[in-house]
PDB file of C-alpha atoms in Angstrom:
ATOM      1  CA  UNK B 446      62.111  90.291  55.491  1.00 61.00           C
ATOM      2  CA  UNK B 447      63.282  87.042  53.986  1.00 67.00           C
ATOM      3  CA  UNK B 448      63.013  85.318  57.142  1.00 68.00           C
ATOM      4  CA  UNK B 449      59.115  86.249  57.759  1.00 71.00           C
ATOM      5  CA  UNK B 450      58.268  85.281  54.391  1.00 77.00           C
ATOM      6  CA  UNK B 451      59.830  82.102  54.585  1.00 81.00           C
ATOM      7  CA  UNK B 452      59.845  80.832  58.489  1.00 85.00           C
ATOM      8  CA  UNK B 453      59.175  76.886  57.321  1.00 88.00           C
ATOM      9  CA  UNK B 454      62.752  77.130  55.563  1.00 93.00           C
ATOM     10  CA  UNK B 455      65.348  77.021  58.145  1.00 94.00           C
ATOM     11  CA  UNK B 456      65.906  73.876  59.532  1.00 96.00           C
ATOM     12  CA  UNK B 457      67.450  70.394  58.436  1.00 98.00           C
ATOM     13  CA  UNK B 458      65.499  68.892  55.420  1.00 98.00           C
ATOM     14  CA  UNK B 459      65.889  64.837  54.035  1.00 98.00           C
ATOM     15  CA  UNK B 460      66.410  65.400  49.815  1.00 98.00           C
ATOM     16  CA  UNK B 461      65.986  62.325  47.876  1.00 98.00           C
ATOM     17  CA  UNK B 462      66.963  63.085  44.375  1.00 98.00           C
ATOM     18  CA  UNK B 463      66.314  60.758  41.291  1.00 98.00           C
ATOM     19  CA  UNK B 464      68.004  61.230  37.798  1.00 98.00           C
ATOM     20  CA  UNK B 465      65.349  61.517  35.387  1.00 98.00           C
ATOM     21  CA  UNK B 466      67.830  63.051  31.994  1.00 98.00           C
ATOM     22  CA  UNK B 467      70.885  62.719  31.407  1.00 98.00           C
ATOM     23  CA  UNK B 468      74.060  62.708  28.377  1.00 97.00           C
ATOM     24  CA  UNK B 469      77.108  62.048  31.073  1.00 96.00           C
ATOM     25  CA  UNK B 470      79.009  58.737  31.272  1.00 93.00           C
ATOM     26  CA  UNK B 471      78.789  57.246  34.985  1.00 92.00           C
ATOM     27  CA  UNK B 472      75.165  58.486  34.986  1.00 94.00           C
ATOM     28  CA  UNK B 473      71.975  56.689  34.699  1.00 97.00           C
ATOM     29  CA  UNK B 474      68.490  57.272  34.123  1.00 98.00           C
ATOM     30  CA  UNK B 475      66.978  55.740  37.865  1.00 98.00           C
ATOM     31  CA  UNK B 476      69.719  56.699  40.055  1.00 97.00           C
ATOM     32  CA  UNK B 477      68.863  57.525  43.333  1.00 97.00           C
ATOM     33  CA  UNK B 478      71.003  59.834  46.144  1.00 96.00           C
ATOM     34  CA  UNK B 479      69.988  60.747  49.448  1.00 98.00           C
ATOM     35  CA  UNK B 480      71.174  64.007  51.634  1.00 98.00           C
ATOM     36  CA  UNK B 481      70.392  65.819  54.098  1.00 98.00           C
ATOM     37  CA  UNK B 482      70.139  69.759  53.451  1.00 98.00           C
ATOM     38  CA  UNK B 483      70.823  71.961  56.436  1.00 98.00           C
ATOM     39  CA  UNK B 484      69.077  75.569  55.271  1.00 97.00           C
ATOM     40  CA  UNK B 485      69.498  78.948  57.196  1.00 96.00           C
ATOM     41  CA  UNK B 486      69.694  82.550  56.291  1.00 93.00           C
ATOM     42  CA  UNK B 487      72.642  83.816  55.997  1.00 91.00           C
ATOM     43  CA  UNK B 488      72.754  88.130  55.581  1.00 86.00           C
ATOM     44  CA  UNK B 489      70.299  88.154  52.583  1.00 85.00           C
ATOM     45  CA  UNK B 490      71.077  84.816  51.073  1.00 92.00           C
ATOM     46  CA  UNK B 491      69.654  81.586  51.661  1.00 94.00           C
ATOM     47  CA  UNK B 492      72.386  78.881  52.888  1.00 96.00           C
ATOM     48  CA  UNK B 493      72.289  75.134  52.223  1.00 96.00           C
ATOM     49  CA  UNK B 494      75.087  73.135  53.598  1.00 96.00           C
ATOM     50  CA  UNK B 495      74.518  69.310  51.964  1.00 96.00           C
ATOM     51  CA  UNK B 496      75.671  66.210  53.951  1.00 97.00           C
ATOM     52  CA  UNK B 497      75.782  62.694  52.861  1.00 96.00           C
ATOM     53  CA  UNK B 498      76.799  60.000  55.722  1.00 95.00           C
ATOM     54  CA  UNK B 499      77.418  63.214  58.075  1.00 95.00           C
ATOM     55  CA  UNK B 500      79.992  64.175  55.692  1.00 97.00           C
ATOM     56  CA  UNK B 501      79.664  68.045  54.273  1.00 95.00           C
ATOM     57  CA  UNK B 502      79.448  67.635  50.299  1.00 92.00           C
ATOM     58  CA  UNK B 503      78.604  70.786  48.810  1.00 91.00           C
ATOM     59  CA  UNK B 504      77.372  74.554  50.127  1.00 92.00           C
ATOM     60  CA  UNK B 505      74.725  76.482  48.127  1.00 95.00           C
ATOM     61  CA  UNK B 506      73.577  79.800  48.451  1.00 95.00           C
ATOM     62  CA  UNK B 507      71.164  81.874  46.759  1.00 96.00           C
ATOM     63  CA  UNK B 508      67.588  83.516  47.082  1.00 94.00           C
ATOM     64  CA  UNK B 509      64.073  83.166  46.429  1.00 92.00           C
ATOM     65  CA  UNK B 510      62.575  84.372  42.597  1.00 91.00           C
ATOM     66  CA  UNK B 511      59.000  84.602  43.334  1.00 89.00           C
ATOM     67  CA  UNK B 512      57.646  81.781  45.011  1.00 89.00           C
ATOM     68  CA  UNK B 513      61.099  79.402  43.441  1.00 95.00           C
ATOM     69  CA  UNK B 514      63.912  78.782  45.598  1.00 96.00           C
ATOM     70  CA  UNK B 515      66.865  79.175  42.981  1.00 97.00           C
ATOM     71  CA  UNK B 516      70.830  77.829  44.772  1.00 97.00           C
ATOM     72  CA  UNK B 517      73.808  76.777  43.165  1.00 95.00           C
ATOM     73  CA  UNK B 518      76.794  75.452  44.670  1.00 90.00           C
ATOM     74  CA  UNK B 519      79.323  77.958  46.261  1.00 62.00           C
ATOM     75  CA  UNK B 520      81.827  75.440  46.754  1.00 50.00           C
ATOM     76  CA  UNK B 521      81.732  71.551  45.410  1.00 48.00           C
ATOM     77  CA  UNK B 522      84.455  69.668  47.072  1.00 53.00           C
ATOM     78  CA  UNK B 523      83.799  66.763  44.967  1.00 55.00           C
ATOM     79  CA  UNK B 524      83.827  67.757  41.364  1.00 49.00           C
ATOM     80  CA  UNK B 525      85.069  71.645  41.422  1.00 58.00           C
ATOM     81  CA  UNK B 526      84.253  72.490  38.057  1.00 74.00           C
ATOM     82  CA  UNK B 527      80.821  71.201  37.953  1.00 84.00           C
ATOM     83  CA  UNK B 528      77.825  73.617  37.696  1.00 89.00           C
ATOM     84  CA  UNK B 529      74.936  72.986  40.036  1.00 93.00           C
ATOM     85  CA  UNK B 530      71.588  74.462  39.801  1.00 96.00           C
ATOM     86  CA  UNK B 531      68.605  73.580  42.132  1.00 98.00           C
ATOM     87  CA  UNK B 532      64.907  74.872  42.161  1.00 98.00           C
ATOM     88  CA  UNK B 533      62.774  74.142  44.540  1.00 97.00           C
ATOM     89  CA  UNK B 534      59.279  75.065  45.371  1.00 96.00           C
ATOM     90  CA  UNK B 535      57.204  74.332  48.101  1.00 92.00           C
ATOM     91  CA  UNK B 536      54.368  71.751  47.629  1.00 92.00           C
ATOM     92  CA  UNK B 537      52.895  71.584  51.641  1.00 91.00           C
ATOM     93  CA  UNK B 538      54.548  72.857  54.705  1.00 87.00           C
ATOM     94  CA  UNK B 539      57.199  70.561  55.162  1.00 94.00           C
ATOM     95  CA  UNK B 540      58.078  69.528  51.680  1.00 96.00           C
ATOM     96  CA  UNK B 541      59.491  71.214  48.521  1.00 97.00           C
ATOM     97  CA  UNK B 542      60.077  69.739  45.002  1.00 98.00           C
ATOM     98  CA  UNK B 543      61.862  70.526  41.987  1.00 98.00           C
ATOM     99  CA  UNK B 544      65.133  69.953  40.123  1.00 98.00           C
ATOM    100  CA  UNK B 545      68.945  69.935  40.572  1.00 97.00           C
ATOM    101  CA  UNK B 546      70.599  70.223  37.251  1.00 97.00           C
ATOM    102  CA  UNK B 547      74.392  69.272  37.051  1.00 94.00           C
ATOM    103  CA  UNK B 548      76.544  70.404  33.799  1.00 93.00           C
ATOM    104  CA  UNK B 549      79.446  68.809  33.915  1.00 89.00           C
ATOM    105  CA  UNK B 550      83.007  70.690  32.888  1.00 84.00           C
ATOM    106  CA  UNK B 551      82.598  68.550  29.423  1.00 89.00           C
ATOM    107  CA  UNK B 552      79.282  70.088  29.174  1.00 90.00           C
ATOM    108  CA  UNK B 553      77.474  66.690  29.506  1.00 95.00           C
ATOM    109  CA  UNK B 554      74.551  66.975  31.971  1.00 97.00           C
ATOM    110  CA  UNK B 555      72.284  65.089  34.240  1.00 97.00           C
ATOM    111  CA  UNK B 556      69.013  65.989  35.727  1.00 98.00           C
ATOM    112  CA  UNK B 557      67.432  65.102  39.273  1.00 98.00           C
ATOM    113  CA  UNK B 558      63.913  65.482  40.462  1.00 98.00           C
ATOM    114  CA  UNK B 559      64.101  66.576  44.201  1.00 98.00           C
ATOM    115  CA  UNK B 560      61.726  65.819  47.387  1.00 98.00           C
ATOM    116  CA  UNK B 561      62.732  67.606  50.018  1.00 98.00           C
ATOM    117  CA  UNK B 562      61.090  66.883  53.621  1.00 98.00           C
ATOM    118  CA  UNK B 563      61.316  68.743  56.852  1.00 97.00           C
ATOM    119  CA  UNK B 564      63.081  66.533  59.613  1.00 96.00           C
TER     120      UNK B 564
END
C-alpha cells in the first residue's frame, strides 16, 4: 500500500522554496518563502495542507509517479486561478527536493527549488 511504501512521508515537513526562473511581474529571481507542509494520506491520495505564520495557504493532493512525488493545489485561497505544480523526491530520510512551478492566469510563470525537511 501507499502508506508502507512511503512511511517517512506523513508528518509535518519545514519547505524553504527559492525562485530560481521566472517571466511574472512581482517576482524575482532570489526570492525566498518559508512553509510548513503538513502531509498525510488521505484514501489513495497524498494530502499536503501548507501553512505560513500558522495560517492554512493552500491544500495539495496527488500521488507518487515512480519514485516523484507529483501535487498540485486543490484549493489556493490566495490566487484562485493560479496553477501549482510541485515535485518532490526524496534525497535522505528526512528531506526531499525538487520544484514548485506556478503559471499564473496570464500565463506568466515562476519557478522554485524546494528543500523540504522532516520536523
Amino acid at each position: 500500500s501507499l502508506f508502507l511504501q512511503h512511511q517517512q512521508l506523513p508528518g509535518t515537513w519545514l519547505a524553504e522554496m527559492q525562485c530560481i526562473e521566472t517571466n511574472c511581474p512581482g517576482s524575482a529571481v532570489g526570492d525566498t518563502k518559508n512553509e510548513q507542509w503538513d502531509f498525510k494520506f488521505q484514501d489513495n491520495l497524498i494530502i499536503a495542507k501548507a501553512f505560513s505564520n500558522g495560517r492554512l495557504v493552500r491544500i495539495y493532493s496527488g500521488n507518487f509517479a515512480g519514485k516523484t512525488l507529483r501535487i498540485a493545489v486543490q484549493q489556493d485561497t490566495a490566487t484562485t486561478s493560479a496553477k501549482m505544480l510541485v515535485r518532490l523526491q526524496q534525497v535522505k530520510e528526512k528531506e526531499m527536493t525538487g520544484e514548485r512551478e506556478i503559471i499564473q492566469e496570464n500565463g506568466c510563470r515562476i519557478l522554485y527549488s524546494l528543500r523540504l525537511k522532516k520536523q
